[in-house]
Amino acid sequence: MSVILSIKDITKSFGQATVVDRISFEVQKGEILGLVGPNGAGKSTIIRCILGIIHPDSGTINYHLDGTQKLNTSKVGYLPEERGLYRDAKIMDILLYIASLKNYPLDKARQTAMAYFEKLDLKGREKAKIEELSKGMAQKVQFIASIIHEPQLLVLDEPLSGFDPVSQNLFMEEIKNLATKGTTILLSSHQMNMVESLCNRIFMINKGRRVLYGDLDTIKDRYANYRCEILGNNDPSRLSKLPFVQKVEQDGQKHIIHLQNGISPSAFLRELPPDIEIKEMNLTRISLHDIFVKTVTGGIEQ
Amino acid sequence: MKNTLKVAKWEIKRNVTNKAFLISILITPLLMLLFGFVPSLLAKFETDQPFTLYVVDKLGIYERISQASSEKLIITLAEDNLQALKEKTRGRKDQGYVVLDENALATGLVTVYTDNEGKGAIAPITGVLQTAFNDYKMEKLGLSKSQIDYLKQPYQVNVAPLTKKEAERSLPQKIIPAVFAGILFLTVFTSGTMTFQSALQEKKDKMVEIILSSVQATDLMQGKILGYFVLGLIQVGVWLLFGIPAAQFFFKIPILEYLFVPELLPMVFFALAGYLLYSAIFVAIGATMEDAQSGSSFQGMIFLIPMLPLFVIGPIIANPSGVIARIGTFFPLTTPGVMLARLSISTQTPLWEILASGTILLLTTLLVMRLAGKLFKTAILMYGKNATLAEIIKWLRY
């Protein structure tokens, strides 16, 4: 796979605070890379650097969009976290304005817009003003605005925030669709379930520094331990003395047993005493969500 | 540059198709007419009722006073006695009486008795009384008619230039360039404030990031400045398009002839440079603010900058080449307004002053646009609060 964006050692400070500290990663053509991290981790600053809105103090960003190493804004789409559009302007006018800023042919943009209006339940509203639309509808228009010019690289910052569950599913499908058609997507989000189901690879950042980077499965293999939930009347101190157990949390009648690193579930099950009461049992690998929480609370350092 | 034009085009299209803009183009001249005419119209209406003034003449000067009699002020010789007059005019707003006797002459105080509260109706009589009293006194001193006329000959002070001889300009010749200068300045100011609004709106609508991921911040800023410049031109264009034929029709003044004087060229230059200067300041200040209501006093003060010439307009009219006018000319923030005023008042503004102040203004404008670009770039991305003066100074140093 070819690299479409490569970031090397970028650092950005605002006054005394170093917001992004020697960050490097690559985005490959056609993949969905998840950029994850808590609030204030530096995600938005990285995105703004990539989009050329601000410039890093040091380090380089190379693009492979049009044969040069430079940023070609016409080939990049962006859905910012701060949602908004000119309130007093008509939907179609805004979309065409953005297409013109991206040097995209207007008649083609109009066709693309109409196709999306149809798909996203906005048909017949193209002359409506943004202020006349519901919040959800306005967000749909903004999504269309980010892809109206068929970008090669699409940067989505919290793309699903503010959508109802039905629309969330619709847009998850649409994002997958775009990736299959060859659009490279950099997706920044807190919603780990979405990142897990959409992204091939993730880059996790905390306090401006890289925490995790790589293939999602590999990361899970490396960092994700297993956890076993058991519903039943058991003594937690006894459970915690079982072999391979790292710690036990209690949640009512339910005990959550965290296994030690590198222990396979079958090894743990073999050692389970027969007199333990099991009404329900759930054995899973811990999710990206758990990894995220551990990271932020200082569980994982790299 | 291409992107600047795109942004400008968008701003123009957005406003031209906006009802509020169209209405403001039409409403502004109407409002100006309204404020110009309504007060005098109302005053006229107020004094329209004729006022009858009975004169008790003990000096024998009624003849002279009765000249001041008009439709609105009827002066008649009183036939009743004082008591009857009092009764007759009591409670009347349209009647009154005055006693002219030696006492009035000696004290210099003439009292009109009436229940009318205003002085408007009897105002015309003051001058007439003055003349009548003077004539009466002089006649009493035994002066002849010709001697009196000799004494009464009025004097006028005239100013004639020594160095340059030129034809005296008529009133419309003086007023039309001044009115035009005023319109230009008003447009400079309103268009300038519109760039401020526009930068603010960009932030409010949260479009900044989308736009800046496509164009440079300087393109966005220049596009706005250019866009509102064209909108200003459209505004002036529409006003002149309707105003010139209207003025020609109603006042029978050949406006164009008076407008295309040599001073027009520097006037337009100062207006344009002024617009660039003020709009650059405004657009950058707009970018530092979160919303118009919560601007700090510092940001509010910025708005007074184009208004500065108004403070010195009095001295400039009194003496277009005086010290104050000169200071205003060479201080770049007041140059546009002061020069517009000077050029429209006097035809004798020295060429070197026009050139020197123009150069200073141009250099300042270029510098300010550079600084404004820096400020705009940083400030436009800040959300959630108004920038403080300290922050603004810090950003200017980046």
XYZ file of C-alpha atoms in Angstrom:
700
model
C 0.000 0.000 0.000
C 1.232 3.461 -0.782
C 1.618 6.143 1.817
C -0.543 9.208 1.254
C 0.484 11.223 4.277
C 3.611 10.947 6.340
C 4.206 12.928 9.481
C 7.676 13.068 10.934
C 8.557 14.384 14.367
C 6.161 17.286 14.470
C 6.153 19.463 17.557
C 3.877 22.384 18.309
C 3.933 24.635 21.353
C 1.620 27.431 22.359
C 3.557 29.636 24.725
C 5.028 27.375 27.412
C 2.799 24.397 26.708
C 3.975 21.743 24.265
C 0.720 20.508 22.801
C 2.162 18.102 20.260
C 5.484 16.475 21.108
C 7.548 14.713 18.406
C 4.655 12.927 16.753
C 5.260 10.677 13.737
C 2.847 8.477 11.816
C 1.819 7.537 8.322
C -1.545 7.217 6.653
C -1.832 4.674 3.874
C -3.977 4.992 0.817
C -7.498 3.669 1.284
C -7.224 2.953 5.000
C -9.173 4.387 7.894
C -6.708 5.467 10.561
C -8.167 6.238 13.949
C -6.648 9.152 15.799
C -7.729 8.645 19.384
C -6.983 10.269 22.683
C -8.668 12.167 25.511
C -9.716 15.810 25.365
C -6.744 18.117 25.145
C -4.427 15.336 23.988
C -3.424 17.317 20.900
C -5.603 15.645 18.251
C -7.088 18.863 16.904
C -3.667 20.507 16.753
C -2.310 17.580 14.721
C -5.316 17.817 12.407
C -4.888 21.556 11.976
C -1.230 21.003 11.123
C -2.136 18.364 8.552
C -4.685 20.699 6.970
C -2.210 23.567 6.818
C -4.326 25.772 9.064
C -1.395 26.108 11.433
C 2.238 25.128 11.020
C 4.230 22.884 13.352
C 7.228 24.464 15.070
C 9.438 21.626 13.883
C 9.142 18.370 11.995
C 7.809 17.715 8.515
C 4.566 16.652 6.942
C 4.789 15.099 3.475
C 1.770 14.593 1.298
C 1.462 12.283 -1.681
C -1.686 13.676 -3.194
C -0.682 15.077 -6.565
C 2.886 14.057 -7.293
C 4.386 16.795 -5.126
C 5.247 16.536 -1.449
C 3.138 19.586 -0.740
C -0.347 19.989 0.632
C -2.936 20.328 -2.096
C -6.026 21.539 -0.271
C -8.201 20.660 -3.269
C -7.569 16.979 -2.583
C -8.332 17.148 1.131
C -11.728 17.173 2.804
C -12.377 18.189 6.379
C -15.239 17.813 8.805
C -14.282 19.838 11.885
C -15.511 19.053 15.353
C -16.817 22.597 15.706
C -19.949 22.232 13.613
C -21.428 25.121 11.718
C -22.254 26.613 8.349
C -23.213 30.105 7.230
C -26.604 30.304 8.873
C -28.226 32.709 6.459
C -27.032 31.026 3.268
C -28.762 28.420 1.128
C -27.530 24.845 1.344
C -26.670 24.515 -2.324
C -24.893 27.902 -2.389
C -22.652 26.898 0.512
C -21.805 23.545 -1.036
C -20.941 25.170 -4.359
C -18.872 27.831 -2.610
C -16.828 25.163 -0.851
C -16.495 23.208 -4.097
C -15.217 26.374 -5.800
C -12.667 26.923 -3.038
C -11.543 23.352 -3.718
C -11.276 24.070 -7.456
C -13.848 21.384 -8.179
C -16.092 21.719 -11.262
C -19.382 23.232 -10.137
C -21.714 21.215 -12.353
C -20.159 18.021 -11.025
C -20.459 19.319 -7.477
C -24.117 20.066 -8.061
C -24.696 16.481 -9.246
C -22.841 15.004 -6.288
C -24.821 17.214 -3.932
C -28.136 16.170 -5.443
C -27.159 12.493 -5.160
C -26.361 12.944 -1.497
C -29.531 14.951 -0.856
C -31.451 11.979 -2.144
C -29.455 9.518 -0.085
C -29.638 11.542 3.152
C -33.275 12.579 3.085
C -32.604 16.187 2.133
C -34.235 16.085 -1.266
C -36.100 19.259 -2.162
C -34.361 21.280 0.561
C -31.461 22.546 -1.556
C -32.806 26.097 -1.495
C -33.450 26.044 2.240
C -31.246 28.136 4.465
C -29.178 26.471 7.151
C -31.075 28.318 9.882
C -34.292 26.678 8.651
C -32.914 23.167 9.119
C -32.809 20.973 12.197
C -29.427 20.422 13.810
C -29.182 16.896 12.454
C -29.973 18.037 8.929
C -27.382 20.807 9.122
C -24.814 18.210 10.177
C -25.686 16.100 7.170
C -25.086 19.119 4.950
C -21.743 19.657 6.611
C -20.791 16.059 5.990
C -21.652 16.516 2.328
C -19.566 19.706 2.322
C -16.513 17.737 3.429
C -16.762 15.247 0.559
C -18.386 17.296 -2.215
C -15.064 17.572 -4.091
C -14.181 13.863 -3.920
C -11.142 14.316 -1.692
C -8.336 11.759 -1.675
C -7.735 12.391 1.988
C -10.688 12.966 4.282
C -10.204 14.183 7.845
C -13.181 13.564 10.104
C -13.191 15.010 13.605
C -15.860 13.338 15.759
C -18.012 12.647 12.692
C -20.908 11.043 14.548
C -21.367 13.407 17.454
C -24.839 14.891 17.440
C -26.408 12.208 15.238
C -29.211 9.941 16.372
C -28.481 6.160 16.329
C -30.182 5.671 12.946
C -28.139 8.406 11.308
C -25.023 7.120 13.078
C -25.405 3.771 11.361
C -26.094 5.475 8.056
C -22.910 7.521 8.306
C -20.787 4.604 9.510
C -21.854 2.816 6.326
C -21.098 5.898 4.265
C -17.620 6.230 5.768
C -16.911 2.538 5.027
C -18.231 3.104 1.512
C -15.886 6.010 0.890
C -12.936 3.945 2.116
C -13.815 1.057 -0.192
C -13.923 3.492 -3.086
C -10.351 4.473 -2.252
C -10.744 7.558 -0.056
C -8.159 7.659 2.674
C -9.711 8.630 5.989
C -8.183 10.018 9.134
C -10.804 9.676 11.827
C -10.482 11.370 15.169
C -12.886 10.322 17.874
C -13.660 9.465 21.464
C -16.248 6.902 20.475
C -14.188 3.746 20.786
C -16.892 1.427 19.547
C -17.006 3.344 16.292
C -13.233 3.417 15.996
C -13.149 -0.323 16.650
C -15.677 -1.087 13.968
C -14.323 1.340 11.342
C -10.576 1.625 11.693
C -7.853 -0.633 10.410
C -5.171 1.022 12.451
C -5.084 3.493 15.298
C -2.790 6.158 16.607
C -3.380 6.910 20.253
C -2.101 10.121 21.763
C -2.100 11.428 25.317
C -0.719 14.762 26.537
C 0.813 15.419 23.149
C 2.753 12.163 23.040
C 2.309 8.921 21.206
C 0.943 6.112 23.348
C -0.064 3.417 20.893
C 0.307 3.096 17.170
C -0.392 0.246 14.858
C -2.749 -2.376 13.619
C -5.843 -2.620 15.786
C -5.628 -6.420 16.181
C -1.938 -6.284 16.998
C -2.564 -3.657 19.618
C -5.307 -5.692 21.148
C -3.069 -8.751 21.161
C -0.326 -6.814 22.790
C -2.200 -4.734 25.294
C -5.568 -6.256 25.650
C -5.839 -8.791 28.403
C -8.856 -10.955 28.795
C -11.583 -10.324 31.271
C -14.086 -12.753 32.632
C -17.407 -11.708 34.068
C -19.024 -14.198 36.389
C -22.518 -13.801 37.799
C -22.979 -15.794 40.974
C -22.623 -15.754 44.729
C -18.846 -15.951 45.144
C -16.272 -14.585 47.546
C -14.175 -11.971 45.728
C -11.115 -12.597 47.862
C -11.228 -16.234 46.865
C -11.585 -15.319 43.194
C -8.581 -13.013 43.376
C -6.435 -15.879 44.713
C -7.114 -17.998 41.646
C -4.148 -18.585 39.314
C -3.488 -16.090 36.452
C -5.783 -13.478 38.013
C -4.540 -9.892 38.065
C -7.408 -8.261 39.930
C -11.114 -8.590 40.652
C -13.778 -5.928 40.570
C -17.206 -6.385 42.081
C -20.381 -5.078 40.503
C -23.319 -6.307 42.591
C -23.514 -10.092 42.185
C -21.216 -9.825 39.183
C -17.445 -10.153 39.479
C -15.124 -8.921 36.782
C -11.916 -10.908 36.760
C -9.005 -9.384 34.883
C -6.493 -11.994 33.687
C -2.748 -11.464 33.732
C -0.922 -10.443 30.581
C -0.504 -13.169 27.965
C -2.744 -15.695 29.695
C -5.046 -17.522 27.304
C -8.658 -17.993 28.351
C -8.431 -21.774 28.179
C -5.541 -21.832 30.668
C -7.655 -19.807 33.066
C -10.739 -22.005 32.569
C -8.779 -25.188 33.278
C -7.835 -23.835 36.691
C -11.355 -22.798 37.651
C -12.495 -24.744 40.811
C -15.712 -26.755 40.294
C -17.523 -25.235 43.310
C -17.587 -21.705 41.947
C -21.155 -20.612 41.300
C -21.684 -19.601 37.668
C -25.121 -18.352 36.649
C -23.726 -16.452 33.707
C -20.258 -16.211 32.299
C -18.813 -13.825 29.802
C -15.210 -14.067 28.666
C -13.957 -11.350 26.327
C -10.825 -9.586 25.285
C -10.862 -6.111 26.801
C -12.071 -3.518 24.371
C -10.366 -0.513 22.889
C -12.511 1.476 25.281
C -10.770 -0.161 28.238
C -7.373 0.396 26.667
C -8.313 4.026 26.165
C -9.391 4.463 29.770
C -6.259 2.704 31.031
C -4.143 4.947 28.870
C -5.688 8.113 30.102
C -5.529 7.066 33.725
C -1.882 6.154 33.302
C -2.161 2.381 32.842
C -0.260 2.161 29.603
C 2.942 3.980 28.791
C 5.169 3.533 25.831
C -5.151 35.925 -5.423
C -7.553 33.516 -7.086
C -8.842 32.447 -3.702
C -9.116 36.053 -2.570
C -11.402 36.673 -5.522
C -13.490 33.611 -4.713
C -13.986 34.747 -1.135
C -14.782 38.279 -2.332
C -17.295 36.962 -4.847
C -19.006 34.909 -2.166
C -19.263 37.876 0.201
C -20.659 40.068 -2.568
C -23.179 37.493 -3.731
C -24.255 36.732 -0.192
C -24.963 40.384 0.547
C -26.396 41.444 -2.770
C -28.986 38.689 -2.552
C -29.641 39.546 1.061
C -32.750 41.604 1.654
C -31.185 43.450 4.576
C -28.422 44.837 2.365
C -30.804 45.939 -0.368
C -33.073 47.595 2.128
C -30.176 49.410 3.788
C -29.050 50.774 0.415
C -32.483 52.247 -0.134
C -33.267 53.177 3.430
C -30.097 55.143 4.182
C -30.741 57.985 1.695
C -34.382 58.030 2.719
C -33.392 58.337 6.351
C -30.964 61.111 5.517
C -33.684 62.978 3.649
C -36.036 62.358 6.514
C -33.620 63.724 9.096
C -32.815 66.632 6.830
C -36.353 67.693 6.032
C -38.629 66.549 8.787
C -37.392 68.910 11.516
C -37.752 71.987 9.312
C -41.051 70.670 8.048
C -42.295 70.238 11.579
C -40.996 73.649 12.621
C -42.839 75.128 9.693
C -45.972 73.313 10.696
C -45.613 74.586 14.246
C -45.413 78.278 13.249
C -47.879 78.032 10.443
C -50.654 79.534 12.541
C -50.653 83.313 12.051
C -49.835 85.359 15.115
C -51.440 88.733 15.642
C -49.356 91.312 17.475
C -51.098 94.465 18.707
C -48.774 97.423 18.969
C -49.398 100.190 21.472
C -47.336 102.882 19.788
C -46.406 105.838 21.943
C -43.373 106.743 19.863
C -44.936 107.025 16.437
C -42.829 104.317 14.800
C -45.639 101.968 13.850
C -45.162 102.681 10.157
C -41.648 101.313 10.274
C -42.571 98.219 12.233
C -45.542 97.290 10.123
C -43.105 96.458 7.305
C -42.292 93.249 9.169
C -45.928 92.186 8.926
C -46.361 88.927 7.037
C -48.762 86.035 6.622
C -47.482 84.480 9.787
C -47.040 87.601 11.820
C -49.795 90.175 11.579
C -48.805 93.461 13.144
C -51.651 95.862 13.811
C -51.996 99.105 15.670
C -53.911 98.611 18.904
C -57.145 100.540 19.103
C -58.272 99.416 22.540
C -56.830 100.635 25.779
C -54.311 98.583 27.732
C -56.864 96.952 30.014
C -59.047 95.875 27.105
C -56.018 94.514 25.248
C -55.050 92.470 28.259
C -58.519 90.968 28.414
C -58.613 90.395 24.697
C -55.342 88.515 24.394
C -55.419 86.603 27.664
C -55.345 82.813 27.111
C -54.736 83.228 23.386
C -51.790 81.523 21.807
C -52.124 83.377 18.545
C -52.332 86.907 19.921
C -50.243 89.254 21.990
C -49.451 92.902 22.510
C -46.446 95.066 22.932
C -46.026 98.571 24.325
C -43.501 100.821 22.614
C -42.752 103.856 24.742
C -39.883 105.965 26.040
C -39.395 103.488 28.855
C -38.758 100.643 26.418
C -36.404 102.885 24.520
C -34.482 103.886 27.653
C -34.174 100.419 29.202
C -33.621 98.635 25.877
C -36.187 96.074 26.924
C -39.327 95.412 24.895
C -41.834 93.002 26.360
C -44.398 91.147 24.302
C -47.328 90.005 26.449
C -48.795 86.747 25.229
C -49.759 83.262 26.385
C -47.876 81.750 23.468
C -44.927 79.863 24.949
C -42.538 79.923 22.024
C -40.645 82.861 20.674
C -40.762 81.534 17.124
C -43.777 83.533 15.993
C -42.482 86.911 17.082
C -38.833 86.310 16.170
C -38.968 88.356 12.945
C -39.888 91.494 14.837
C -36.628 91.755 16.779
C -34.562 93.067 13.905
C -37.276 95.427 12.774
C -37.604 96.909 16.235
C -33.872 97.419 16.461
C -33.825 99.399 13.225
C -36.954 101.325 14.103
C -35.583 102.332 17.502
C -32.262 103.383 16.036
C -33.944 105.478 13.350
C -36.224 107.050 15.961
C -33.239 107.963 18.129
C -31.282 109.430 15.250
C -34.238 111.456 14.035
C -34.708 112.738 17.551
C -31.082 113.880 17.517
C -31.962 115.932 14.474
C -30.118 113.967 11.795
C -31.273 114.204 8.220
C -32.406 111.252 6.106
C -29.115 111.152 4.189
C -27.087 111.342 7.388
C -29.066 108.428 8.785
C -28.517 106.389 5.649
C -24.808 107.177 5.832
C -24.639 105.915 9.402
C -26.611 102.827 8.593
C -24.374 101.720 5.744
C -23.453 98.073 6.431
C -19.938 96.662 6.266
C -18.819 93.280 5.045
C -15.470 91.581 5.438
C -14.293 89.795 2.336
C -11.312 87.433 1.947
C -9.346 87.553 -1.297
C -6.372 85.283 -1.986
C -3.096 87.072 -2.688
C -1.108 84.437 -4.534
C -3.589 82.617 -6.708
C -6.406 84.309 -8.459
C -9.466 82.267 -8.941
C -13.096 82.714 -9.612
C -15.315 82.770 -6.551
C -17.117 79.465 -6.211
C -20.843 79.404 -5.866
C -22.588 77.637 -3.022
C -23.482 74.484 -4.956
C -19.922 74.386 -6.251
C -18.732 74.264 -2.674
C -21.402 71.994 -1.313
C -21.515 69.240 -3.908
C -17.915 68.049 -3.470
C -18.449 68.228 0.295
C -21.608 66.143 0.104
C -19.818 63.682 -2.137
C -16.913 63.535 0.310
C -19.404 62.900 3.097
C -21.017 60.048 1.186
C -17.601 58.539 0.479
C -16.632 58.757 4.112
C -19.905 57.283 5.303
C -19.436 54.400 2.887
C -15.845 53.890 3.999
C -17.054 53.668 7.559
C -20.081 51.408 6.976
C -18.194 49.050 4.665
C -15.356 48.947 7.160
C -17.695 47.949 9.958
C -19.217 45.327 7.696
C -15.836 43.592 7.394
C -15.797 43.537 11.174
C -19.252 41.964 11.285
C -18.230 39.497 8.636
C -15.149 38.283 10.500
C -17.245 37.943 13.617
C -19.928 36.039 11.749
C -17.349 33.650 10.299
C -16.425 32.715 13.842
C -19.999 32.571 15.037
C -21.040 30.306 12.174
C -17.972 28.160 12.892
C -16.970 28.151 9.262
C -13.423 29.285 9.913
C -11.821 25.858 10.002
C -13.551 24.636 6.861
C -12.561 27.748 4.955
C -9.015 27.791 6.290
C -8.528 24.158 5.302
C -9.091 25.358 1.734
C -7.598 28.858 1.579
C -4.946 30.839 3.442
C -6.040 33.138 6.261
C -4.696 36.111 4.305
C -6.872 35.111 1.331
C -9.894 35.038 3.595
C -9.076 38.435 5.065
C -8.285 40.102 1.769
C -11.321 38.506 0.175
C -13.517 40.041 2.821
C -11.880 43.453 2.466
C -12.206 43.335 -1.304
C -15.753 41.999 -1.169
C -17.031 44.733 1.095
C -15.147 47.298 -0.946
C -17.135 46.279 -4.022
C -20.321 46.284 -1.956
C -19.482 49.819 -0.857
C -19.002 50.825 -4.481
C -22.344 49.282 -5.363
C -23.883 51.300 -2.553
C -22.346 54.597 -3.662
C -23.148 53.716 -7.261
C -26.812 53.181 -6.511
C -27.002 56.402 -4.497
C -25.364 58.455 -7.228
C -27.427 56.774 -9.924
C -30.612 57.954 -8.268
C -29.261 60.945 -6.379
C -27.701 62.851 -9.293
C -30.755 62.871 -11.585
C -32.994 63.576 -8.595
C -30.882 66.536 -7.464
C -30.669 67.783 -11.023
C -34.416 67.563 -11.354
C -35.384 69.111 -8.038
C -32.675 71.717 -7.545
C -31.760 72.340 -11.187
C -28.089 71.955 -10.321
C -25.691 70.472 -12.881
C -24.209 68.079 -10.320
C -21.784 66.263 -12.603
C -20.183 69.514 -13.671
C -19.509 70.484 -10.079
C -18.488 66.959 -9.125
C -15.759 66.489 -11.706
C -13.431 69.106 -10.303
C -9.685 68.387 -10.106
C -10.026 67.702 -6.380
C -12.152 64.638 -7.100
C -9.143 62.472 -7.921
C -7.250 62.919 -4.632
C -10.577 62.707 -2.786
C -11.279 59.286 -4.241
C -7.712 58.225 -3.462
C -8.022 59.242 0.185
C -11.360 57.498 0.484
C -9.968 54.258 -0.968
C -6.812 54.263 1.126
C -8.931 55.110 4.154
C -11.198 52.185 3.448
C -8.250 49.788 3.191
C -6.771 51.120 6.417
C -9.955 51.017 8.465
C -11.289 47.749 7.095
C -7.951 46.020 7.786
C -8.151 47.223 11.383
C -11.810 46.297 11.681
C -11.561 42.844 10.160
C -8.645 41.962 12.432
C -10.405 43.287 15.521
C -13.521 41.360 14.506
C -11.409 38.225 14.470
C -10.296 38.810 18.053
C -13.837 38.898 19.370
C -16.336 36.250 20.258
C -19.454 38.351 19.836
C -20.211 41.993 19.286
C -21.892 42.510 22.647
C -19.005 41.504 24.856
C -16.234 43.463 23.200
C -13.844 45.116 25.620
C -13.525 48.856 25.872
C -10.317 48.567 23.881
C -12.153 47.002 20.967
C -14.879 49.596 21.278
C -12.327 52.364 21.069
C -11.053 51.034 17.773
C -14.403 51.978 16.308
C -13.826 55.597 17.138
C -10.727 55.771 14.940
C -12.502 56.700 11.692
C -14.603 59.132 13.704
C -11.545 61.085 14.860
C -11.718 63.626 11.992
C -15.208 64.594 13.151
C -13.709 66.024 16.337
C -11.514 68.414 14.377
C -13.922 69.223 11.571
C -14.867 72.567 13.176
C -11.343 74.026 13.173
C -10.788 72.630 9.676
C -13.829 74.396 8.264
C -12.729 77.606 10.012
C -9.242 77.314 8.607
C -8.532 74.555 6.087
C -4.786 75.169 6.247
C -4.486 75.807 9.992
C -2.363 73.946 12.515
C -5.112 71.511 13.471
C -5.898 70.747 9.845
C -2.192 70.155 9.212
C -1.817 67.817 12.186
C -4.899 65.895 11.067
C -3.507 65.715 7.567
C -0.278 64.040 8.550
C -1.570 61.729 11.257
C -2.438 58.683 9.120
C -5.487 57.580 11.113
C -7.171 60.928 10.522
C -5.704 61.632 7.083
C -8.621 60.252 5.039
C -11.346 62.199 6.831
C -9.353 65.411 7.202
C -8.193 65.418 3.596
C -11.702 64.717 2.327
C -12.882 67.713 4.319
C -10.017 69.987 3.265
C -10.207 69.119 -0.400
C -13.932 69.701 -0.497
C -13.718 73.041 1.346
C -10.677 74.653 -0.204
C -9.169 74.583 -3.664
C -5.856 75.720 -2.280
C -4.592 72.646 -0.480
C -0.881 72.603 -1.370
C 0.078 69.791 -3.716
C 3.002 68.730 -1.553
C 0.668 68.212 1.387
C -1.611 66.030 -0.705
C 1.330 63.959 -1.945
C 3.114 63.705 1.392
C 0.031 62.780 3.401
C -0.998 60.359 0.647
C 2.374 58.628 0.848
C 2.266 58.417 4.641
C -1.252 57.039 4.463
C -0.302 54.467 1.851
C 2.735 53.250 3.800
C 0.721 53.065 7.018
C -2.019 51.149 5.243
C 0.465 48.589 3.942
C 1.984 48.186 7.401
C -1.398 47.919 9.094
C -2.601 45.341 6.572
C 0.471 43.235 7.318
C -0.116 43.444 11.061
C -3.828 42.852 10.634
C -3.024 39.730 8.614
C -0.917 38.379 11.471
C -3.552 39.164 14.039
C -6.381 37.783 11.914
C -4.529 34.516 11.289
C -4.112 33.726 14.973
C -7.243 35.305 16.356
C -9.735 33.817 13.928
C -8.973 30.313 15.244
C -9.569 31.226 18.876
C -12.891 30.182 20.242
C -14.778 30.861 23.396
C -13.492 34.236 24.508
C -12.538 37.716 23.469
C -8.853 38.347 23.109
C -7.263 40.673 25.648
C -5.057 43.571 24.689
C -2.029 41.631 25.971
C -2.872 38.684 23.727
C -3.359 40.933 20.730
C 0.058 42.486 21.259
C 1.583 39.034 21.652
C 0.011 37.804 18.395
C 1.220 40.867 16.539
C 4.781 39.902 17.474
C 4.581 36.338 16.093
